[in-house]
XYZ file of C-alpha atoms in Angstrom:
566
model
C -8.725 -3.384 41.583
C -9.034 -2.093 38.062
C -12.421 -1.029 36.840
C -14.629 -3.050 34.529
C -14.355 -0.321 31.889
C -10.564 -0.541 31.916
C -10.616 -4.284 31.253
C -13.372 -3.902 28.686
C -11.241 -1.414 26.771
C -8.213 -3.712 26.848
C -10.142 -6.723 25.578
C -11.907 -4.618 22.997
C -8.562 -3.365 21.658
C -7.226 -6.910 21.439
C -10.360 -8.139 19.672
C -10.212 -5.289 17.197
C -6.551 -5.902 16.424
C -7.189 -9.569 15.716
C -10.206 -8.780 13.582
C -8.764 -5.915 11.583
C -5.528 -5.249 9.892
C -3.843 -2.742 12.182
C -2.984 -0.484 9.296
C -6.678 0.193 8.715
C -7.387 0.411 12.424
C -4.801 3.134 12.902
C -4.836 4.789 9.522
C -8.565 5.363 8.969
C -8.968 8.336 11.324
C -5.789 9.867 9.974
C -6.737 9.288 6.344
C -10.230 10.658 6.946
C -8.882 13.903 8.368
C -6.367 14.068 5.566
C -8.939 13.628 2.796
C -11.332 16.182 4.250
C -8.585 18.770 4.466
C -6.607 18.152 1.298
C -8.397 16.111 -1.358
C -6.445 13.882 -3.751
C -3.467 15.753 -5.100
C -0.013 14.671 -6.083
C 3.150 16.566 -6.788
C 6.297 15.871 -8.783
C 9.442 15.375 -6.738
C 12.673 15.522 -8.689
C 15.433 13.529 -7.013
C 18.654 15.476 -6.505
C 21.119 13.141 -8.240
C 24.087 15.218 -7.137
C 23.343 14.379 -3.506
C 21.761 10.948 -3.960
C 23.374 7.885 -5.502
C 21.245 6.555 -8.400
C 21.550 2.927 -7.339
C 20.478 3.781 -3.790
C 17.463 5.739 -5.044
C 16.359 3.018 -7.458
C 16.911 0.249 -4.901
C 14.665 2.141 -2.484
C 11.788 2.303 -4.970
C 12.334 -0.921 -6.909
C 9.778 -2.989 -5.026
C 7.326 -0.133 -4.485
C 7.011 1.784 -7.747
C 5.867 1.254 -11.320
C 8.930 2.100 -13.447
C 8.435 4.250 -16.561
C 11.313 5.144 -18.882
C 11.177 8.214 -21.130
C 13.771 8.468 -23.897
C 13.949 10.501 -27.103
C 11.832 8.018 -29.033
C 9.136 6.642 -26.751
C 7.905 5.825 -23.262
C 7.964 2.276 -21.891
C 7.337 0.294 -18.719
C 10.300 -1.433 -17.059
C 9.732 -4.595 -15.021
C 11.869 -7.384 -13.550
C 14.318 -4.598 -12.815
C 17.861 -5.613 -11.826
C 20.316 -2.993 -10.561
C 23.809 -4.118 -11.529
C 26.188 -2.124 -9.346
C 29.304 -3.556 -10.925
C 28.444 -2.904 -14.578
C 26.638 0.295 -13.541
C 23.524 -0.639 -15.508
C 19.796 -1.065 -15.132
C 18.707 -4.385 -16.634
C 14.997 -4.946 -17.221
C 12.205 -6.303 -19.379
C 10.035 -3.785 -21.222
C 6.372 -3.527 -22.148
C 3.780 -0.961 -23.100
C 2.619 1.251 -20.258
C -0.559 0.022 -18.578
C -3.637 2.197 -19.156
C -3.862 2.987 -15.444
C -0.533 4.779 -15.768
C -1.363 6.825 -18.874
C -4.415 8.780 -17.731
C -2.679 11.664 -16.025
C -0.831 14.219 -18.080
C 0.857 16.880 -15.918
C -0.085 20.446 -16.802
C 2.862 22.509 -17.972
C 4.045 24.998 -15.385
C 2.225 23.259 -12.532
C 3.931 21.104 -9.922
C 0.737 20.029 -8.128
C -1.998 17.980 -9.800
C -5.437 16.619 -8.920
C -6.234 12.939 -9.509
C -9.021 10.411 -9.027
C -7.903 7.124 -7.524
C -10.370 5.050 -9.545
C -8.529 6.176 -12.677
C -5.147 5.113 -11.333
C -2.777 6.249 -8.621
C 0.126 8.299 -10.022
C 1.913 8.102 -6.657
C 2.814 4.502 -7.487
C 5.056 5.642 -10.352
C 8.738 6.463 -10.751
C 9.855 8.167 -13.972
C 13.346 7.850 -15.457
C 14.378 10.365 -18.109
C 17.224 10.081 -20.604
C 18.237 12.167 -23.603
C 19.862 9.119 -25.201
C 17.967 6.626 -27.364
C 17.432 3.283 -25.626
C 17.031 0.132 -27.730
C 15.450 -3.177 -26.746
C 16.664 -6.558 -27.979
C 14.632 -9.339 -29.598
C 13.350 -10.451 -26.189
C 12.232 -6.933 -25.234
C 15.072 -6.703 -22.746
C 16.987 -3.514 -22.165
C 20.258 -2.481 -20.538
C 20.528 1.162 -19.546
C 23.865 2.617 -18.405
C 23.314 4.556 -15.198
C 25.233 7.528 -16.542
C 22.583 7.854 -19.277
C 19.855 8.574 -16.714
C 19.508 12.358 -16.677
C 16.789 12.719 -14.062
C 14.432 10.747 -11.820
C 10.989 11.942 -10.738
C 8.611 10.340 -8.253
C 5.053 11.384 -7.474
C 3.941 11.881 -3.893
C 1.074 13.331 -1.876
C 0.864 17.084 -2.087
C -0.328 18.095 1.348
C 2.100 20.913 1.994
C 3.210 18.631 4.786
C 3.644 14.885 5.037
C 1.320 13.058 7.410
C 2.882 10.369 9.547
C 1.525 7.017 8.420
C 1.281 4.016 10.658
C 1.357 0.689 8.853
C 0.318 -2.484 10.622
C 1.497 -6.075 10.292
C -1.510 -7.756 11.959
C -1.773 -8.987 15.517
C -0.603 -5.714 16.953
C 2.788 -5.052 15.399
C 3.246 -1.372 14.637
C 5.578 -0.234 11.911
C 5.958 3.522 11.966
C 7.019 4.329 8.450
C 7.508 7.891 7.267
C 10.302 10.175 6.360
C 10.421 11.334 9.972
C 10.448 7.888 11.545
C 12.749 6.413 8.933
C 15.391 9.018 9.631
C 15.059 9.122 13.399
C 14.618 5.438 14.175
C 16.904 3.848 16.736
C 18.776 1.423 14.553
C 22.278 0.738 13.253
C 24.308 0.290 10.028
C 22.575 -1.610 7.241
C 24.343 -4.507 5.554
C 23.657 -5.783 2.039
C 25.148 -8.902 0.472
C 25.797 -9.506 -3.206
C 24.384 -12.617 -4.862
C 26.605 -12.247 -7.908
C 24.388 -9.629 -9.548
C 22.797 -7.290 -7.047
C 22.917 -6.326 -3.390
C 20.114 -7.495 -1.092
C 19.383 -6.229 2.405
C 20.405 -8.719 5.115
C 20.127 -6.943 8.453
C 21.804 -4.550 10.855
C 25.241 -4.433 12.443
C 25.823 -4.504 16.228
C 22.202 -3.602 17.167
C 21.722 -1.741 20.433
C 25.401 -0.772 20.842
C 24.626 2.929 21.267
C 27.818 4.060 23.001
C 31.529 3.083 22.965
C 31.287 1.081 26.176
C 28.579 -1.098 24.594
C 30.711 -2.096 21.611
C 30.491 -5.863 21.104
C 30.870 -8.665 18.604
C 27.753 -9.497 16.622
C 27.093 -12.494 14.352
C 24.446 -13.426 11.805
C 24.020 -15.384 8.594
C 24.219 -13.721 5.180
C 21.504 -15.699 3.429
C 21.752 -14.037 0.021
C 25.550 -13.946 -0.251
C 27.123 -15.793 -3.181
C 30.647 -15.636 -4.478
C 31.397 -14.286 -7.947
C 34.800 -15.035 -9.461
C 35.809 -16.381 -6.046
C 34.948 -13.087 -4.315
C 32.293 -12.317 -1.695
C 31.035 -8.722 -1.670
C 29.004 -6.851 0.931
C 27.921 -3.242 1.341
C 27.609 -1.334 4.637
C 25.611 1.897 4.582
C 24.450 4.637 6.921
C 20.813 5.371 6.129
C 19.796 6.993 9.419
C 20.459 10.048 11.558
C 23.395 8.657 13.485
C 27.178 8.405 13.459
C 28.345 4.835 12.954
C 31.701 3.455 14.098
C 32.602 0.048 12.641
C 35.666 -1.586 14.191
C 35.965 -4.819 12.223
C 34.229 -6.992 9.629
C 35.005 -10.647 8.959
C 33.245 -13.497 7.204
C 32.961 -16.960 8.713
C 32.708 -19.506 5.888
C 31.420 -22.867 7.149
C 31.568 -26.124 5.191
C 29.139 -28.732 6.518
C 27.368 -31.861 5.362
C 24.478 -31.758 2.900
C 22.063 -33.261 5.428
C 22.580 -30.517 8.011
C 22.145 -26.785 8.477
C 24.784 -24.585 10.079
C 23.772 -21.964 12.638
C 25.681 -19.583 14.875
C 25.039 -18.617 18.487
C 25.446 -15.079 19.834
C 28.973 -15.911 21.023
C 30.142 -16.900 17.545
C 30.163 -20.695 17.964
C 28.974 -22.845 15.045
C 26.361 -25.580 15.554
C 24.815 -28.070 13.138
C 21.085 -28.753 12.950
C 19.801 -32.128 11.726
C 16.488 -33.053 13.355
C 14.610 -29.985 14.607
C 11.266 -30.619 16.295
C 8.463 -28.164 16.990
C 6.829 -27.625 20.394
C 3.662 -29.605 21.029
C 2.258 -27.012 23.423
C 2.665 -23.261 23.892
C 1.284 -20.806 26.426
C 1.097 -17.062 25.819
C 0.803 -15.291 29.168
C -0.360 -18.596 30.721
C -3.111 -18.960 28.112
C -2.965 -21.981 25.750
C -2.368 -21.115 22.105
C -1.844 -22.913 18.808
C 1.745 -24.254 18.578
C 1.553 -24.008 14.790
C 2.121 -20.261 15.182
C 5.825 -20.936 15.818
C 6.184 -24.002 13.596
C 7.266 -22.312 10.353
C 9.273 -19.335 9.114
C 6.257 -17.459 7.787
C 6.359 -14.040 9.519
C 3.284 -15.027 11.553
C 4.971 -14.097 14.798
C 4.297 -13.967 18.525
C 4.268 -10.253 19.429
C 4.350 -10.344 23.246
C 1.345 -8.029 23.510
C -1.122 -10.185 25.416
C -3.344 -8.615 28.028
C -1.753 -9.278 31.410
C -3.086 -8.812 34.902
C -0.322 -6.685 36.350
C 2.597 -8.915 35.323
C 5.825 -7.029 34.778
C 6.930 -8.800 31.577
C 5.347 -10.827 28.777
C 6.025 -14.566 28.527
C 5.887 -17.386 25.993
C 6.182 -20.928 27.370
C 6.894 -23.914 25.120
C 6.983 -27.672 25.699
C 8.979 -30.166 23.601
C 9.114 -33.935 23.650
C 12.477 -34.959 25.066
C 14.209 -38.103 23.778
C 15.733 -40.579 26.204
C 19.302 -40.013 27.415
C 19.708 -36.585 25.808
C 21.549 -34.078 27.975
C 22.134 -31.390 25.362
C 19.670 -29.489 23.211
C 19.958 -26.672 20.694
C 17.118 -24.169 20.832
C 16.422 -22.688 17.391
C 14.859 -19.231 17.201
C 13.802 -17.010 14.314
C 13.158 -13.585 15.771
C 13.720 -9.856 15.679
C 13.055 -6.756 17.703
C 9.800 -4.968 17.003
C 9.346 -1.619 15.318
C 7.282 -0.744 18.368
C 10.392 -0.987 20.558
C 12.074 1.470 18.187
C 9.102 3.795 18.445
C 9.002 3.505 22.254
C 12.687 4.405 22.529
C 12.033 7.437 20.331
C 9.264 8.637 22.633
C 11.436 7.977 25.687
C 14.396 9.947 24.321
C 12.114 12.813 23.346
C 11.342 13.336 27.039
C 14.924 14.579 27.486
C 14.098 17.564 25.278
C 17.022 19.841 24.513
C 19.074 18.007 27.174
C 19.257 14.782 25.140
C 22.671 15.453 23.618
C 24.062 16.329 27.052
C 22.605 13.078 28.418
C 24.135 11.095 25.552
C 27.546 12.704 26.064
C 27.445 12.171 29.836
C 26.669 8.463 29.434
C 29.085 7.857 26.559
C 31.512 5.907 28.734
C 29.026 4.456 31.178
C 30.209 0.939 32.118
C 28.649 -1.768 29.982
C 27.541 -3.696 33.069
C 25.485 -0.718 34.268
C 23.820 -0.280 30.870
C 23.059 -4.001 30.636
C 21.609 -4.055 34.158
C 19.157 -1.269 33.292
C 18.169 -2.968 30.028
C 17.523 -6.277 31.786
C 15.437 -4.571 34.464
C 13.289 -3.023 31.721
C 12.792 -6.271 29.766
C 14.647 -5.104 26.655
C 16.816 -8.199 25.997
C 15.027 -11.504 25.422
C 15.476 -13.822 28.393
C 15.451 -17.609 27.991
C 14.567 -19.705 31.022
C 14.401 -23.469 31.507
C 12.131 -25.338 33.899
C 13.471 -27.949 36.311
C 11.585 -29.326 39.321
C 8.891 -26.650 38.976
C 11.464 -23.844 39.118
C 12.523 -21.532 36.303
C 16.220 -20.799 35.794
C 17.627 -18.091 33.503
C 20.093 -19.661 31.055
C 20.612 -17.009 28.359
C 19.935 -13.347 27.625
C 19.807 -12.458 23.943
C 21.169 -9.132 22.724
C 19.047 -6.920 20.520
C 19.045 -7.909 16.833
C 17.230 -4.925 15.290
C 13.716 -4.566 13.827
C 14.334 -4.694 10.083
C 15.005 -8.389 9.467
C 14.383 -11.675 11.240
C 17.488 -13.501 12.465
C 18.057 -17.204 12.969
C 19.797 -17.820 16.296
C 20.735 -21.053 18.052
C 21.046 -21.320 21.828
C 22.886 -24.395 23.185
C 21.424 -25.669 26.472
C 23.023 -28.141 28.847
C 20.383 -30.458 30.331
C 22.636 -32.323 32.748
C 20.946 -32.338 36.119
C 17.602 -31.524 34.497
C 15.264 -34.491 34.637
C 12.124 -32.688 33.462
C 10.052 -34.375 30.786
C 8.838 -32.833 28.621
C 11.532 -30.225 28.046
C 10.047 -26.810 28.862
C 11.386 -23.321 28.221
C 10.127 -19.772 28.645
C 10.881 -16.640 26.624
C 10.411 -13.376 28.537
C 10.614 -9.679 27.601
C 8.918 -6.305 27.926
C 5.637 -5.434 26.229
C 5.956 -5.751 22.419
C 9.763 -5.558 22.432
C 10.337 -8.750 20.399
C 8.708 -10.805 17.651
C 9.273 -14.570 17.576
C 8.399 -16.260 14.296
C 9.718 -19.786 14.802
C 10.913 -21.942 17.708
C 12.319 -25.470 17.453
C 14.592 -27.807 19.394
C 17.297 -30.141 18.087
C 18.719 -32.880 20.319
C 21.275 -34.121 17.749
C 25.030 -33.987 18.341
C 27.050 -31.358 16.488
C 28.692 -32.727 13.336
C 32.263 -31.889 12.259
C 32.527 -28.704 10.205
C 35.320 -26.803 8.475
C 35.477 -23.134 9.432
C 37.353 -20.518 7.382
C 37.729 -17.041 8.864
C 37.971 -14.532 6.031
C 39.374 -11.039 6.491
C 38.514 -8.381 3.914
C 41.134 -7.624 1.278
C 39.440 -4.565 -0.202
C 37.174 -1.834 1.200
C 36.217 1.238 -0.844
C 33.909 3.979 0.415
C 31.396 6.091 -1.510
C 34.119 8.586 -2.465
C 36.498 5.950 -3.792
C 38.783 5.999 -0.731
C 40.578 2.863 0.436
C 39.374 2.282 4.024
C 40.551 -1.312 4.457
C 42.874 -0.536 7.384
C 39.900 0.431 9.553
C 38.108 -2.913 9.198
C 40.662 -5.719 9.442
C 41.481 -5.767 13.170
C 39.679 -5.292 16.485
C 41.634 -2.227 17.538
C 41.212 1.498 18.128
C 40.809 2.308 14.422
C 37.235 2.709 13.202
C 35.484 3.214 9.914
C 33.394 6.283 10.750
C 30.225 6.884 8.722
C 28.767 10.185 9.962
C 26.380 11.005 7.127
C 23.264 9.522 5.587
C 24.383 8.017 2.289
C 27.854 6.980 3.467
C 28.670 3.541 2.066
C 31.537 1.104 1.956
C 31.937 -1.861 -0.397
C 33.897 -4.682 1.225
C 35.355 -7.721 -0.575
C 36.537 -11.087 0.768
C 38.283 -13.972 -1.002
C 36.271 -17.176 -0.902
C 37.653 -20.668 -0.296
C 34.668 -22.286 -2.021
C 36.712 -23.411 -5.053
C 38.486 -25.894 -2.767
C 35.201 -27.462 -1.675
C 34.599 -30.874 -3.231
C 31.453 -31.928 -1.358
C 29.051 -30.600 1.241
C 27.567 -27.120 1.330
C 28.641 -23.698 2.489
C 26.968 -21.267 4.887
C 28.480 -17.826 5.471
C 28.141 -15.667 8.577
C 29.190 -12.069 9.193
C 31.179 -11.212 12.307
C 30.966 -7.488 13.008
C 31.971 -5.165 15.817
C 31.283 -1.497 16.527
C 28.862 1.029 17.973
C 26.781 4.025 16.891
C 25.499 7.299 18.342
C 22.261 9.137 17.626
C 21.940 12.552 16.037
C 18.887 14.196 17.595
C 17.745 17.792 17.949
C 14.881 17.668 20.416
C 13.391 20.872 21.778
C 11.741 21.813 25.037
C 12.658 21.209 28.651
C 13.356 17.710 29.952
C 10.571 16.030 31.885
C 12.850 15.342 34.853
C 10.260 13.990 37.269
C 8.998 11.412 34.780
C 12.505 10.510 33.608
C 13.485 9.693 37.186
C 10.814 6.981 37.280
C 12.598 5.072 34.506
C 15.282 4.154 37.016
C 12.753 1.774 38.550
C 12.664 -1.792 37.166
C 9.877 -2.421 34.660
C 8.989 1.238 34.068
C 10.037 1.214 30.408
C 7.911 -1.897 29.737
C 4.898 -0.292 31.437
C 5.512 2.877 29.417
C 5.422 0.787 26.225
C 2.151 -0.899 27.196
C 0.492 2.373 28.201
C 1.465 4.012 24.907
C 0.231 0.993 22.961
C -3.281 1.150 24.383
C -3.389 4.908 23.943
C -2.313 4.381 20.350
C -4.869 1.692 19.599
C -7.632 3.759 21.185
C -6.799 6.557 18.774
C -5.423 9.098 21.225
C -1.764 8.680 20.346
C -2.488 8.176 16.653
C -4.073 11.603 16.451
C -1.058 13.150 18.149
C 1.062 11.643 15.382
C -0.724 13.790 12.804
C 2.085 16.195 12.981
C 4.135 17.291 10.298
C 7.035 16.907 8.095
C 7.911 19.606 5.582
C 8.575 17.827 2.281
C 10.785 20.691 1.204
C 13.311 19.895 3.956
């Protein structure tokens, strides 16, 4: 039996995480150490525009930084910034620079500068320099050709080394965001869709397919995609330390009635949603909770991090009112994997030390069934179970969807032979591996839809090469993106001009796999690694690390270093 102190610590951690924003809870000890050792200094970082695409750089900072333009005549603030990749221009409104961004004047010949936060934070700025005069129109709008931007400078902490920062999203979600984590996270190719003007991040391709034998079809909606001149455009980019192999890309254009929504299941089948209902009761780890948590798409998610008394996996149970004579239901989920799962995988792989690449090579062609069996035993996929006559039956196992964006997924469930009222389901996974934002059920029949499968007709990579032949068929030809910064722009012809009534929803069908690039050091911890063959060990490892992290022990270990010069 566990000691009173153990349980007290667990409940105390949970109480603290509900009371405080996790970013403060984790960051305060780190920030305190940092301030005592370094003081407030910032340094100028000039972006290498020969190695970094301007659009990519500006897109990265657009939502985070205060834009300041310096031309031959004056300095001005840019806001409502639009990055037009087709016209190769920055479009923005202009204004005078706010006083908080005028206090600091860098000293000539010095790259490092002191500052006082109460007078403004220079680290929030990005500076664009041009030797060409830039003119505003009558509405104080400006259009700046990208080739006129001579240099870009951002300000950042000058610590000699970068401290790992841990940012929280309340209720226990951990988002490990630094240069180190961002470039070593366990993710997959990023996809952006064009809304007619700019590209917006949509999600990740074939998440979790980390070796050739795990290659699979993956489907999700492109919510920001709009056609321009009858053309759909998307961008696929490698922004992580991995080699990405994309086999095929296709769009699924669905025409459906105005009074319905179209959704896709993980097998690529289209379903229509007309009358979704929310659960009237939910239980988190057998404890009643407010069903409103999963009622709306508001990022207020269930994190599967409840305190459990020795249970192997975390559970969320939901009850829905079931109409008479309905033997089919569509379960609607808005969910994603957690950043914590990413972080846990990183810590797990690090235990292989210098043997990691050998391990990855050895398992490259491991049968998919064996990989899936291990993942299921560790609680990595999300399991969906249905209750009938007091027994739970597994009906679906959801593949990983990645941590960077929520996905909307529909799961069709056959209720024939199930007489239970109300309708009751259970979601089950390992500790903090998933986040579920919304759950609903729709008992309506699927409506007729028109489905157009669109193959790409143009694909151009970052060097201007035509790579279309690698993306049109599911074959042994792959678009290989081995380097950070590799991109491909893919175009599809739309059929929307033929649509007279109804509305269109577009989904991306993608297929491929990716492999990590890691350079761990040290000897493998063989005895501990052997324990991960046992069911549930990875989930227990996640939970143990979480409580170490929230107690401060792991957070202090993460004070290690990243050389900004690298």
